[in-house]
Every structure is written in C-alpha cells, then in structure tokens.
CSV table of C-alpha atoms in Angstrom, one decimal:
chain,number,residue,atom,x,y,z
A,97,UNK,CA,18.6,1.4,21.6
A,98,UNK,CA,21.9,2.2,19.8
A,99,UNK,CA,22.8,-1.6,19.7
A,100,UNK,CA,19.4,-2.3,18.1
A,101,UNK,CA,19.8,0.5,15.5
A,102,UNK,CA,23.4,-0.6,14.7
A,103,UNK,CA,22.1,-4.2,14.1
A,104,UNK,CA,19.5,-2.7,11.6
A,105,UNK,CA,21.8,-0.5,9.7
A,106,UNK,CA,21.4,-0.6,6.0
A,107,UNK,CA,17.8,-1.6,6.0
A,108,UNK,CA,15.1,0.7,4.5
A,109,UNK,CA,13.2,2.5,7.3
A,110,UNK,CA,9.5,2.9,6.9
A,111,UNK,CA,8.0,5.6,9.2
A,112,UNK,CA,4.4,4.8,10.2
A,113,UNK,CA,2.3,1.8,10.2
A,114,UNK,CA,-0.8,2.8,8.2
A,115,UNK,CA,-1.7,1.2,4.9
A,116,UNK,CA,1.2,2.7,3.0
A,117,UNK,CA,3.8,1.7,5.6
A,118,UNK,CA,2.5,-1.9,5.9
A,119,UNK,CA,2.3,-2.4,2.2
A,120,UNK,CA,5.8,-0.9,1.7
A,121,UNK,CA,7.3,-3.4,4.2
A,122,UNK,CA,5.5,-6.4,2.8
A,123,UNK,CA,6.4,-5.4,-0.8
A,124,UNK,CA,10.1,-5.1,0.1
A,125,UNK,CA,10.1,-8.5,1.7
A,126,UNK,CA,12.0,-10.8,1.6
A,127,UNK,CA,14.5,-8.0,1.7
A,128,UNK,CA,14.8,-6.8,5.3
A,129,UNK,CA,13.2,-3.5,6.4
A,130,UNK,CA,12.3,-1.7,9.6
A,131,UNK,CA,8.9,-0.1,10.5
A,132,UNK,CA,9.1,2.7,13.0
A,133,UNK,CA,5.8,3.6,14.6
A,134,UNK,CA,4.8,5.8,17.5
A,135,UNK,CA,2.1,3.4,18.7
A,136,UNK,CA,1.2,-0.2,18.3
A,137,UNK,CA,1.4,-1.6,14.8
A,138,UNK,CA,-1.6,-0.5,12.7
A,139,UNK,CA,-3.2,1.6,15.4
A,140,UNK,CA,-3.5,5.4,15.3
A,141,UNK,CA,-3.8,5.3,11.5
A,142,UNK,CA,-6.5,7.0,9.5
A,143,UNK,CA,-6.4,3.9,7.2
A,144,UNK,CA,-8.3,1.9,9.8
A,145,UNK,CA,-11.2,4.4,9.7
A,146,UNK,CA,-11.9,3.9,6.0
A,147,UNK,CA,-15.4,2.5,5.6
A,148,UNK,CA,-15.8,2.4,1.8
A,149,UNK,CA,-14.7,-0.4,-0.4
A,150,UNK,CA,-12.0,-0.6,-3.1
A,151,UNK,CA,-13.0,-0.2,-6.8
A,152,UNK,CA,-11.4,-2.7,-9.3
A,153,UNK,CA,-12.6,-4.0,-12.6
A,154,UNK,CA,-13.0,-7.7,-11.6
A,155,UNK,CA,-16.3,-8.7,-13.1
A,156,UNK,CA,-16.7,-10.6,-16.3
A,157,UNK,CA,-18.5,-7.6,-17.8
A,158,UNK,CA,-15.9,-5.1,-16.7
A,159,UNK,CA,-12.4,-3.9,-17.7
A,160,UNK,CA,-9.9,-1.2,-16.8
A,161,UNK,CA,-11.1,0.9,-19.8
A,162,UNK,CA,-14.7,1.0,-18.5
A,163,UNK,CA,-13.5,1.7,-15.0
A,164,UNK,CA,-11.3,4.6,-16.3
A,165,UNK,CA,-14.2,6.1,-18.2
A,166,UNK,CA,-16.4,6.0,-15.1
A,167,UNK,CA,-13.6,7.6,-13.0
A,168,UNK,CA,-13.0,10.4,-15.5
A,169,UNK,CA,-16.8,11.1,-15.9
A,170,UNK,CA,-17.2,11.3,-12.2
A,171,UNK,CA,-14.1,13.5,-11.9
A,172,UNK,CA,-15.7,16.1,-14.2
A,173,UNK,CA,-12.3,17.3,-15.6
A,174,UNK,CA,-10.5,17.3,-12.3
A,175,UNK,CA,-8.7,14.0,-12.7
A,176,UNK,CA,-5.1,13.6,-13.7
A,177,UNK,CA,-5.8,11.2,-16.6
A,178,UNK,CA,-2.4,9.5,-16.5
A,179,UNK,CA,-2.6,8.9,-12.7
A,180,UNK,CA,-6.2,7.6,-13.0
A,181,UNK,CA,-5.3,5.3,-15.8
A,182,UNK,CA,-2.4,3.9,-13.9
A,183,UNK,CA,-4.4,3.4,-10.7
A,184,UNK,CA,-7.4,1.6,-12.4
A,185,UNK,CA,-5.0,-0.5,-14.5
A,186,UNK,CA,-3.3,-1.8,-11.3
A,187,UNK,CA,-6.5,-2.2,-9.3
A,188,UNK,CA,-7.2,-5.9,-9.9
A,189,UNK,CA,-3.5,-6.8,-9.2
A,190,UNK,CA,-3.7,-4.7,-6.0
A,191,UNK,CA,-6.8,-6.7,-4.8
A,192,UNK,CA,-4.9,-9.9,-5.5
A,193,UNK,CA,-1.9,-8.7,-3.6
A,194,UNK,CA,-4.0,-7.7,-0.6
A,195,UNK,CA,-5.6,-11.2,-0.7
A,196,UNK,CA,-2.1,-12.8,-0.7
A,197,UNK,CA,-1.2,-10.7,2.3
A,198,UNK,CA,-4.2,-12.1,4.1
A,199,UNK,CA,-7.1,-9.7,3.5
A,200,UNK,CA,-10.4,-11.5,3.4
A,201,UNK,CA,-12.8,-9.7,1.2
A,202,UNK,CA,-16.5,-10.3,1.4
A,203,UNK,CA,-17.8,-13.1,-0.7
A,204,UNK,CA,-21.0,-13.7,-2.6
A,205,UNK,CA,-23.2,-16.9,-2.3
A,206,UNK,CA,-21.1,-18.7,-4.9
A,207,UNK,CA,-17.8,-18.0,-3.1
A,208,UNK,CA,-16.6,-15.3,-5.5
A,209,UNK,CA,-15.8,-11.7,-4.5
A,210,UNK,CA,-18.9,-9.8,-3.6
A,211,UNK,CA,-18.9,-6.9,-6.1
A,212,UNK,CA,-21.0,-3.9,-5.2
A,213,UNK,CA,-22.4,-1.2,-7.4
A,214,UNK,CA,-21.8,2.3,-5.9
A,215,UNK,CA,-21.6,5.9,-6.8
A,216,UNK,CA,-20.8,6.7,-10.4
A,217,UNK,CA,-19.7,3.2,-11.3
A,218,UNK,CA,-21.5,1.6,-14.2
A,219,UNK,CA,-20.5,-1.9,-13.3
A,220,UNK,CA,-20.4,-3.9,-10.0
A,221,UNK,CA,-16.7,-3.4,-9.0
A,222,UNK,CA,-16.6,-2.4,-5.3
A,223,UNK,CA,-15.1,-4.9,-2.9
A,224,UNK,CA,-15.4,-4.7,0.8
A,225,UNK,CA,-13.8,-6.5,3.8
A,226,UNK,CA,-16.2,-6.9,6.7
A,227,UNK,CA,-18.8,-4.7,5.1
A,228,UNK,CA,-18.3,-1.1,6.0
A,229,UNK,CA,-15.3,-2.0,8.2
A,230,UNK,CA,-13.0,-2.4,5.2
A,231,UNK,CA,-10.2,-0.1,6.5
A,232,UNK,CA,-10.0,-1.8,9.9
A,233,UNK,CA,-10.1,-5.3,8.4
A,234,UNK,CA,-7.4,-4.5,5.8
A,235,UNK,CA,-5.1,-2.9,8.5
A,236,UNK,CA,-5.6,-5.9,10.8
A,237,UNK,CA,-4.7,-8.4,8.1
A,238,UNK,CA,-1.7,-6.4,6.9
A,239,UNK,CA,-0.4,-5.9,10.5
A,240,UNK,CA,-0.7,-9.6,11.1
A,241,UNK,CA,1.2,-10.3,7.9
A,242,UNK,CA,4.0,-7.9,8.9
A,243,UNK,CA,4.3,-9.4,12.4
A,244,UNK,CA,4.6,-12.9,10.8
A,245,UNK,CA,7.3,-11.8,8.4
A,246,UNK,CA,10.8,-12.4,9.8
A,247,UNK,CA,12.3,-9.9,7.3
A,248,UNK,CA,10.4,-7.0,8.8
A,249,UNK,CA,11.5,-5.5,12.2
A,250,UNK,CA,8.9,-3.4,13.9
A,251,UNK,CA,10.0,-0.7,16.4
A,252,UNK,CA,6.9,0.5,18.4
A,253,UNK,CA,6.9,3.5,20.7
A,254,UNK,CA,9.4,5.4,18.6
A,255,UNK,CA,9.0,8.6,16.8
A,256,UNK,CA,10.9,9.8,13.8
A,257,UNK,CA,11.9,13.4,14.4
A,258,UNK,CA,14.6,13.8,11.7
A,259,UNK,CA,15.5,12.1,8.5
A,260,UNK,CA,19.0,11.6,7.2
A,261,UNK,CA,19.1,10.9,3.5
A,262,UNK,CA,22.0,9.0,2.1
A,263,UNK,CA,23.3,10.0,-1.3
A,264,UNK,CA,22.1,7.3,-3.7
A,265,UNK,CA,20.8,7.6,-7.2
A,266,UNK,CA,17.4,6.2,-8.0
A,267,UNK,CA,19.1,3.7,-10.3
A,268,UNK,CA,21.1,2.4,-7.3
A,269,UNK,CA,18.0,2.3,-5.1
A,270,UNK,CA,16.2,0.3,-7.8
A,271,UNK,CA,19.1,-2.2,-7.9
A,272,UNK,CA,19.4,-2.4,-4.2
A,273,UNK,CA,15.7,-2.8,-3.5
A,274,UNK,CA,14.9,-5.3,-6.3
A,275,UNK,CA,12.9,-3.1,-8.6
A,276,UNK,CA,10.3,-2.1,-5.9
A,277,UNK,CA,10.5,1.6,-6.8
A,278,UNK,CA,11.0,1.1,-10.5
A,279,UNK,CA,7.7,2.8,-11.3
A,280,UNK,CA,8.8,6.0,-9.4
A,281,UNK,CA,9.4,8.7,-11.9
A,282,UNK,CA,12.0,11.0,-10.6
A,283,UNK,CA,11.8,14.6,-11.9
A,284,UNK,CA,13.3,16.9,-9.3
A,285,UNK,CA,16.4,16.8,-7.0
A,286,UNK,CA,15.8,15.9,-3.4
A,287,UNK,CA,18.2,18.6,-2.3
C-alpha cells in the first residue's frame, strides 16, 4: 500500500464517493486526483437514495430570477438570499455538466428535457433521471464517468481516519488546481 500511496503523492485526495466526491474528481480532471472510499464506488452513499428531481430554470418561459423568487417565497424568510441566488444562477450549467458526465435525464415526447412542475415552483423546472430514481441514476452515471477517466485513481476498501493538511494558501491552491476552487470564499483560518 505504501508503494501505491507514494506513486499518488501530490494529488488531491477526495474522501468518499457520493455525489460531491464524484463531481469533485470529475471537475478536477484532467488534473490527477484520488478518491478514497470505504466501499465500492458510488455505493453506501445517501446521494443514491435521492428520489426527487433537480430544479433549474431551463424552460423558455423561465429564468433564474423567477426561480429565485419561488425559492425565497417557499423559504419564508429562512433562506440565505446570497446562497440561494448563487445556486439558482448555476442550476442550468449544473444540469449541462451532469449531462456531459453521462447523466441521462428524462425526455419529453419531442426529445427535450422533461420539465416537471412540483411544490412551490411557478414554472416547469424539475428534471428527473429515471423518474423517482434520480439519485441512483445520477450516481451510476457519475461513477461510470470516474471509472472511465484515467486521471482519477479510485482506492476502494480504504477508510480515511486522519487528515494531514499541508500549508498552502488558497491562492496557491487556486493556481495548482486550475481555478476549480476559485469560488470558495475563505474567511477563517483552518488552524
């Protein structure tokens, strides 16, 4: 195991193979990374249990502003407005990225994305993959994309018990990882 770890030195290590871990590795690629997961890739993750769809302003009669208004109204004062604004503004690009990674969202009769109307949304903007099996379908597609990517090394059957943090400024990380974390707003020290 030491030989394997020595060979992988210097790569970002992603602990876990749920939605966040898989997306992190795929986003870093073609830069090399390592996923460490206790079980088989994409299994034992709560992401696979998600049954709902993903909301994104994708319809011709919709936009991020309308999506934000619906989100804030449904949140009834509990939403962080800045966070909600950022999330809904990126939603359409996120759906496109998931499609590029191989996620096959449900389609309507004309071949476009099937947009559902749910909950407090005033427009049809909910996309699903395999109906109410969206979480499992998304995880399967992302796991397949990770396994097909030669820049990503997967170590299954390993558990992270301790993290060692190298001293590196966020500016250095941003340079070293090609802008992947450029949206991260650092406010407090990690120490």
